[in-house]
Amino acid sequence: MKIAVITGASSGIGAEFVRQLDAAENFDEIWVIARRLERLEEIKASSKVRPLALDLTEQCSFDEYERLLEELDPEIAVLVNASGYGYFRGFLDDPLEKQLDMIELNSKALTAMTYISLKYMKSGSRIYNMGSMSSIQPVPYINVYAATKAYVLSFSRALNVELKHRGIKVMAVCPYWVQTEFFDTAINDDTVNNFGKIYTAKEVVAQALKDMKKGRDVSFCGLNTKLQRLGVKLMPHSLVMKIWCKQQSIK
Ligand SMILES: NC(=O)c1ccc[n+]([C@@H]2O[C@H](COP(=O)([O-])OP(=O)(O)OC[C@H]3O[C@@H](n4cnc5c(N)ncnc54)[C@H](OP(=O)(O)O)[C@@H]3O)[C@@H](O)[C@H]2O)c1
């Protein structure tokens, strides 16, 4: 049984991965993972959709996922790790539990899902890990979130090298701002308020699928992203952070 596994499938970029992968490829099943079961049950695809309502900050969710894999022994052709969220405020403005929970989901869960899934992957299998533009630079007031995304970029690129001999590809998807429900959670006050260009999930996922075909280990979508990347390469991080704070009118 050939399957795709997509976390964060109940909205935004994860949901768009379901649509575009389903249109591009035949799977026997698409396993969709997030907490909101009702959203997962609404997903329509040409392949059979298996909704798995799992909170990926809970160890029991990984145990359940592993148990299902053991029982059904599928071939995982594609894994998309898109579950994630951010809080945009000063480090000390939110309780420690919130900061740690972000690390738990954005970095730890992505690592666990990848580790568990790899046993069921073969040559030709692909892993898409959701990073961000903040993967490439430190970002004051999006501090912990950006650090979790730096982890995703580093982890994905190094794992891509490690898995080359198995013919498995790993890519970090690093978009600029994307119009999704992400902002409902991320924005808690007006500390971060200047977003400039906002892309659609459709653009970001289409670019990611294209970049995977080209064998890239990172996907950057759109001109703004590419210009930002160039700027970060040319300038010291201290200056990049100064510019960012100025854009947000943070003194
Ligand atoms: N939007 C942006 O500007 C942007 C930019 C760069 C990178 N990203 C990254 O892209 C990824 C997708 O974000 P998005 O923009 O599509 O945001 P989104 O629409 O808010 O989607 C986030 C997904 O994560 C799931 N999720 C949240 N907490 C979870 C938990 N504890 N366990 C399992 N699933 C959980 C949510 O589903 P439930 O609530 O149903 O659990 C939802 O499906 C994230 O990793 C985000 O950091 C977003």
GROMACS .gro file of C-alpha atoms and ligand atoms in nm:
model
  299
    1MET     CA    1   0.000   0.000   0.000
    2LYS     CA    2   0.151   0.331  -0.116
    3ILE     CA    3   0.061   0.625   0.108
    4ALA     CA    4   0.129   0.994   0.174
    5VAL     CA    5   0.137   1.119   0.533
    6ILE     CA    6   0.064   1.488   0.587
    7THR     CA    7   0.067   1.660   0.925
    8GLY     CA    8  -0.103   1.997   0.972
    9ALA     CA    9  -0.350   1.885   0.705
   10SER     CA   10  -0.652   2.050   0.869
   11SER     CA   11  -0.566   2.394   0.729
   12GLY     CA   12  -0.331   2.619   0.536
   13ILE     CA   13  -0.017   2.478   0.380
   14GLY     CA   14  -0.075   2.118   0.496
   15ALA     CA   15  -0.424   2.116   0.342
   16GLU     CA   16  -0.280   2.255   0.019
   17PHE     CA   17  -0.017   1.977   0.016
   18VAL     CA   18  -0.303   1.726   0.032
   19ARG     CA   19  -0.472   1.888  -0.271
   20GLN     CA   20  -0.163   1.922  -0.487
   21LEU     CA   21  -0.007   1.584  -0.405
   22ASP     CA   22  -0.342   1.415  -0.467
   23ALA     CA   23  -0.366   1.585  -0.808
   24ALA     CA   24  -0.005   1.501  -0.901
   25GLU     CA   25   0.022   1.138  -0.793
   26ASN     CA   26  -0.172   0.821  -0.714
   27PHE     CA   27  -0.176   0.701  -0.357
   28ASP     CA   28  -0.372   0.414  -0.208
   29GLU     CA   29  -0.430   0.630   0.098
   30ILE     CA   30  -0.348   0.978   0.222
   31TRP     CA   31  -0.308   0.990   0.598
   32VAL     CA   32  -0.398   1.334   0.727
   33ILE     CA   33  -0.292   1.436   1.077
   34ALA     CA   34  -0.393   1.730   1.302
   35ARG     CA   35  -0.600   1.777   1.619
   36ARG     CA   36  -0.931   1.889   1.462
   37LEU     CA   37  -1.096   1.566   1.347
   38GLU     CA   38  -1.398   1.742   1.190
   39ARG     CA   39  -1.166   1.937   0.956
   40LEU     CA   40  -0.978   1.620   0.860
   41GLU     CA   41  -1.304   1.437   0.788
   42GLU     CA   42  -1.408   1.712   0.545
   43ILE     CA   43  -1.100   1.660   0.324
   44LYS     CA   44  -1.189   1.535  -0.023
   45ALA     CA   45  -0.931   1.359  -0.240
   46SER     CA   46  -0.927   1.105  -0.521
   47SER     CA   47  -0.729   0.869  -0.296
   48LYS     CA   48  -0.882   0.731   0.023
   49VAL     CA   49  -0.826   0.977   0.307
   50ARG     CA   50  -0.747   0.837   0.653
   51PRO     CA   51  -0.801   1.104   0.919
   52LEU     CA   52  -0.585   1.069   1.228
   53ALA     CA   53  -0.675   1.316   1.502
   54LEU     CA   54  -0.346   1.339   1.689
   55ASP     CA   55  -0.192   1.606   1.906
   56LEU     CA   56   0.173   1.591   1.804
   57THR     CA   57   0.291   1.739   2.132
   58GLU     CA   58   0.177   1.418   2.308
   59GLN     CA   59   0.395   1.106   2.318
   60CYS     CA   60   0.086   0.883   2.291
   61SER     CA   61   0.024   1.027   1.939
   62PHE     CA   62   0.357   0.893   1.814
   63ASP     CA   63   0.285   0.558   1.978
   64GLU     CA   64  -0.051   0.544   1.797
   65TYR     CA   65   0.106   0.640   1.462
   66GLU     CA   66   0.377   0.376   1.505
   67ARG     CA   67   0.121   0.111   1.600
   68LEU     CA   68  -0.082   0.183   1.286
   69LEU     CA   69   0.229   0.162   1.069
   70GLU     CA   70   0.321  -0.172   1.225
   71GLU     CA   71  -0.029  -0.305   1.168
   72LEU     CA   72  -0.070  -0.194   0.803
   73ASP     CA   73   0.296  -0.195   0.692
   74PRO     CA   74   0.250   0.066   0.414
   75GLU     CA   75   0.512   0.220   0.187
   76ILE     CA   76   0.532   0.589   0.277
   77ALA     CA   77   0.604   0.760  -0.056
   78VAL     CA   78   0.566   1.114   0.081
   79LEU     CA   79   0.582   1.263   0.429
   80VAL     CA   80   0.491   1.629   0.480
   81ASN     CA   81   0.563   1.778   0.823
   82ALA     CA   82   0.347   2.092   0.818
   83SER     CA   83   0.209   2.101   1.175
   84GLY     CA   84   0.346   2.409   1.344
   85TYR     CA   85   0.269   2.748   1.492
   86GLY     CA   86   0.428   3.067   1.621
   87TYR     CA   87   0.376   3.345   1.878
   88PHE     CA   88   0.499   3.686   1.779
   89ARG     CA   89   0.594   3.871   2.099
   90GLY     CA   90   0.888   3.932   2.327
   91PHE     CA   91   1.046   3.618   2.473
   92LEU     CA   92   0.935   3.706   2.826
   93ASP     CA   93   0.583   3.813   2.722
   94ASP     CA   94   0.455   3.455   2.714
   95PRO     CA   95   0.483   3.183   2.979
   96LEU     CA   96   0.764   2.933   2.948
   97GLU     CA   97   0.515   2.651   2.874
   98LYS     CA   98   0.409   2.826   2.553
   99GLN     CA   99   0.768   2.867   2.436
  100LEU     CA  100   0.846   2.502   2.513
  101ASP     CA  101   0.527   2.379   2.344
  102MET     CA  102   0.633   2.557   2.024
  103ILE     CA  103   0.968   2.376   2.032
  104GLU     CA  104   0.782   2.052   2.103
  105LEU     CA  105   0.564   2.079   1.791
  106ASN     CA  106   0.784   2.266   1.541
  107SER     CA  107   1.107   2.077   1.605
  108LYS     CA  108   1.054   1.769   1.823
  109ALA     CA  109   0.736   1.636   1.659
  110LEU     CA  110   0.882   1.690   1.311
  111THR     CA  111   1.191   1.492   1.416
  112ALA     CA  112   0.984   1.211   1.568
  113MET     CA  113   0.750   1.185   1.266
  114THR     CA  114   1.052   1.167   1.035
  115TYR     CA  115   1.231   0.905   1.245
  116ILE     CA  116   0.929   0.679   1.277
  117SER     CA  117   0.829   0.716   0.910
  118LEU     CA  118   1.173   0.642   0.763
  119LYS     CA  119   1.143   0.271   0.843
  120TYR     CA  120   0.857   0.261   0.589
  121MET     CA  121   1.027   0.463   0.314
  122LYS     CA  122   1.204   0.334   0.004
  123SER     CA  123   1.417   0.476  -0.276
  124GLY     CA  124   1.213   0.757  -0.435
  125SER     CA  125   1.036   0.855  -0.112
  126ARG     CA  126   1.028   1.225  -0.026
  127ILE     CA  127   1.006   1.431   0.293
  128TYR     CA  128   0.888   1.794   0.296
  129ASN     CA  129   0.963   1.976   0.622
  130MET     CA  130   0.805   2.317   0.685
  131GLY     CA  131   1.074   2.569   0.768
  132SER     CA  132   1.034   2.942   0.709
  133MET     CA  133   1.228   3.251   0.604
  134SER     CA  134   1.309   3.271   0.973
  135SER     CA  135   1.509   2.948   0.926
  136ILE     CA  136   1.789   3.158   0.775
  137GLN     CA  137   1.814   3.442   1.029
  138PRO     CA  138   1.760   3.519   1.398
  139VAL     CA  139   1.436   3.717   1.445
  140PRO     CA  140   1.381   3.924   1.762
  141TYR     CA  141   1.019   3.905   1.886
  142ILE     CA  142   0.969   3.589   1.678
  143ASN     CA  143   1.262   3.448   1.864
  144VAL     CA  144   1.177   3.092   1.969
  145TYR     CA  145   0.967   3.029   1.658
  146ALA     CA  146   1.258   3.137   1.434
  147ALA     CA  147   1.497   2.917   1.631
  148THR     CA  148   1.269   2.614   1.582
  149LYS     CA  149   1.267   2.685   1.208
  150ALA     CA  150   1.648   2.721   1.197
  151TYR     CA  151   1.654   2.370   1.342
  152VAL     CA  152   1.422   2.245   1.065
  153LEU     CA  153   1.648   2.381   0.791
  154SER     CA  154   1.968   2.243   0.941
  155PHE     CA  155   1.812   1.905   1.024
  156SER     CA  156   1.652   1.862   0.681
  157ARG     CA  157   1.959   1.949   0.476
  158ALA     CA  158   2.189   1.724   0.679
  159LEU     CA  159   1.939   1.435   0.672
  160ASN     CA  160   1.910   1.473   0.295
  161VAL     CA  161   2.283   1.401   0.272
  162GLU     CA  162   2.259   1.109   0.516
  163LEU     CA  163   1.976   0.947   0.317
  164LYS     CA  164   2.126   0.989  -0.029
  165HIS     CA  165   2.247   0.627  -0.038
  166ARG     CA  166   1.886   0.514   0.024
  167GLY     CA  167   1.750   0.734  -0.259
  168ILE     CA  168   1.527   0.928  -0.016
  169LYS     CA  169   1.502   1.305  -0.055
  170VAL     CA  170   1.449   1.555   0.227
  171MET     CA  171   1.367   1.918   0.162
  172ALA     CA  172   1.305   2.220   0.387
  173VAL     CA  173   1.026   2.444   0.257
  174CYS     CA  174   1.110   2.800   0.361
  175PRO     CA  175   0.839   3.047   0.261
  176TYR     CA  176   0.795   3.416   0.330
  177TRP     CA  177   0.457   3.509   0.486
  178VAL     CA  178   0.169   3.289   0.370
  179GLN     CA  179  -0.202   3.371   0.402
  180THR     CA  180  -0.331   3.100   0.638
  181GLU     CA  181  -0.481   3.058   0.986
  182PHE     CA  182  -0.122   3.080   1.114
  183PHE     CA  183  -0.173   3.452   1.186
  184ASP     CA  184  -0.476   3.386   1.412
  185THR     CA  185  -0.240   3.223   1.662
  186ALA     CA  186   0.078   3.419   1.590
  187ILE     CA  187  -0.052   3.772   1.633
  188ASN     CA  188  -0.124   3.859   1.994
  189ASP     CA  189  -0.054   4.233   1.991
  190ASP     CA  190   0.096   4.483   1.747
  191THR     CA  191   0.465   4.411   1.821
  192VAL     CA  192   0.504   4.252   1.477
  193ASN     CA  193   0.285   4.445   1.237
  194ASN     CA  194   0.462   4.498   0.904
  195PHE     CA  195   0.437   4.195   0.679
  196GLY     CA  196   0.504   4.330   0.330
  197LYS     CA  197   0.436   4.062   0.072
  198ILE     CA  198   0.206   3.770   0.161
  199TYR     CA  199   0.202   3.460  -0.062
  200THR     CA  200  -0.070   3.197  -0.105
  201ALA     CA  201  -0.036   2.837   0.013
  202LYS     CA  202  -0.100   2.736  -0.349
  203GLU     CA  203   0.212   2.920  -0.470
  204VAL     CA  204   0.431   2.786  -0.190
  205VAL     CA  205   0.329   2.421  -0.236
  206ALA     CA  206   0.352   2.435  -0.618
  207GLN     CA  207   0.707   2.571  -0.585
  208ALA     CA  208   0.796   2.302  -0.329
  209LEU     CA  209   0.677   2.019  -0.558
  210LYS     CA  210   0.875   2.172  -0.846
  211ASP     CA  211   1.190   2.212  -0.635
  212MET     CA  212   1.166   1.853  -0.511
  213LYS     CA  213   1.158   1.731  -0.874
  214LYS     CA  214   1.473   1.936  -0.939
  215GLY     CA  215   1.642   1.762  -0.645
  216ARG     CA  216   1.677   2.076  -0.431
  217ASP     CA  217   1.711   2.045  -0.053
  218VAL     CA  218   1.551   2.384   0.017
  219SER     CA  219   1.251   2.551  -0.147
  220PHE     CA  220   1.222   2.931  -0.157
  221CYS     CA  221   0.909   3.067  -0.324
  222GLY     CA  222   0.890   3.408  -0.491
  223LEU     CA  223   1.105   3.711  -0.556
  224ASN     CA  224   1.077   3.865  -0.207
  225THR     CA  225   1.203   3.543  -0.052
  226LYS     CA  226   1.497   3.528  -0.290
  227LEU     CA  227   1.590   3.894  -0.230
  228GLN     CA  228   1.566   3.845   0.147
  229ARG     CA  229   1.788   3.540   0.121
  230LEU     CA  230   2.048   3.733  -0.073
  231GLY     CA  231   2.037   4.020   0.180
  232VAL     CA  232   2.087   3.777   0.469
  233LYS     CA  233   2.387   3.624   0.289
  234LEU     CA  234   2.549   3.961   0.226
  235MET     CA  235   2.479   4.141   0.556
  236PRO     CA  236   2.588   4.051   0.911
  237HIS     CA  237   2.303   3.913   1.122
  238SER     CA  238   2.332   4.213   1.356
  239LEU     CA  239   2.235   4.443   1.068
  240VAL     CA  240   1.961   4.209   0.943
  241MET     CA  241   1.804   4.215   1.292
  242LYS     CA  242   1.836   4.596   1.311
  243ILE     CA  243   1.652   4.634   0.978
  244TRP     CA  244   1.381   4.393   1.091
  245CYS     CA  245   1.323   4.585   1.417
  246LYS     CA  246   1.309   4.913   1.223
  247GLN     CA  247   1.050   4.766   0.984
  248GLN     CA  248   0.838   4.672   1.288
  249SER     CA  249   0.900   5.013   1.455
  250ILE     CA  250   1.062   4.833   1.752
  251LYS     CA  251   1.315   5.054   1.934
  252LIG     N1  252   0.171   3.114   0.731
  252LIG     C1  253   0.294   3.160   0.728
  252LIG     O1  254   0.320   3.281   0.710
  252LIG     C2  255   0.410   3.062   0.738
  252LIG     C3  256   0.534   3.106   0.695
  252LIG     C4  257   0.642   3.019   0.704
  252LIG     C5  258   0.626   2.892   0.757
  252LIG     N2  259   0.504   2.851   0.800
  252LIG     C6  260   0.493   2.716   0.856
  252LIG     O2  261   0.408   2.637   0.776
  252LIG     C7  262   0.349   2.533   0.854
  252LIG     C8  263   0.199   2.532   0.828
  252LIG     O3  264   0.145   2.653   0.878
  252LIG     P1  265   0.020   2.724   0.811
  252LIG     O4  266   0.064   2.857   0.767
  252LIG     O5  267  -0.046   2.633   0.717
  252LIG     O6  268  -0.068   2.747   0.944
  252LIG     P2  269  -0.208   2.688   0.987
  252LIG     O7  270  -0.309   2.707   0.881
  252LIG     O8  271  -0.234   2.746   1.122
  252LIG     O9  272  -0.180   2.530   1.000
  252LIG     C9  273  -0.113   2.476   1.110
  252LIG    C10  274  -0.147   2.328   1.119
  252LIG    O10  275  -0.079   2.272   1.232
  252LIG    C11  276  -0.174   2.190   1.303
  252LIG     N3  277  -0.137   2.182   1.445
  252LIG    C12  278  -0.126   2.283   1.532
  252LIG     N4  279  -0.097   2.237   1.655
  252LIG    C13  280  -0.091   2.100   1.642
  252LIG    C14  281  -0.066   1.994   1.734
  252LIG     N5  282  -0.041   2.017   1.865
  252LIG     N6  283  -0.066   1.867   1.686
  252LIG    C15  284  -0.091   1.841   1.556
  252LIG     N7  285  -0.114   1.937   1.465
  252LIG    C16  286  -0.116   2.065   1.507
  252LIG    C17  287  -0.307   2.263   1.283
  252LIG    O11  288  -0.416   2.175   1.299
  252LIG     P3  289  -0.505   2.158   1.432
  252LIG    O12  290  -0.526   2.294   1.490
  252LIG    O13  291  -0.631   2.096   1.378
  252LIG    O14  292  -0.428   2.066   1.519
  252LIG    C18  293  -0.296   2.304   1.137
  252LIG    O15  294  -0.337   2.198   1.054
  252LIG    C19  295   0.387   2.563   0.999
  252LIG    O16  296   0.496   2.480   1.035
  252LIG    C20  297   0.430   2.709   0.996
  252LIG    O17  298   0.524   2.737   1.095
  252LIG    C21  299   0.394   2.933   0.791
   0.00000   0.00000   0.00000
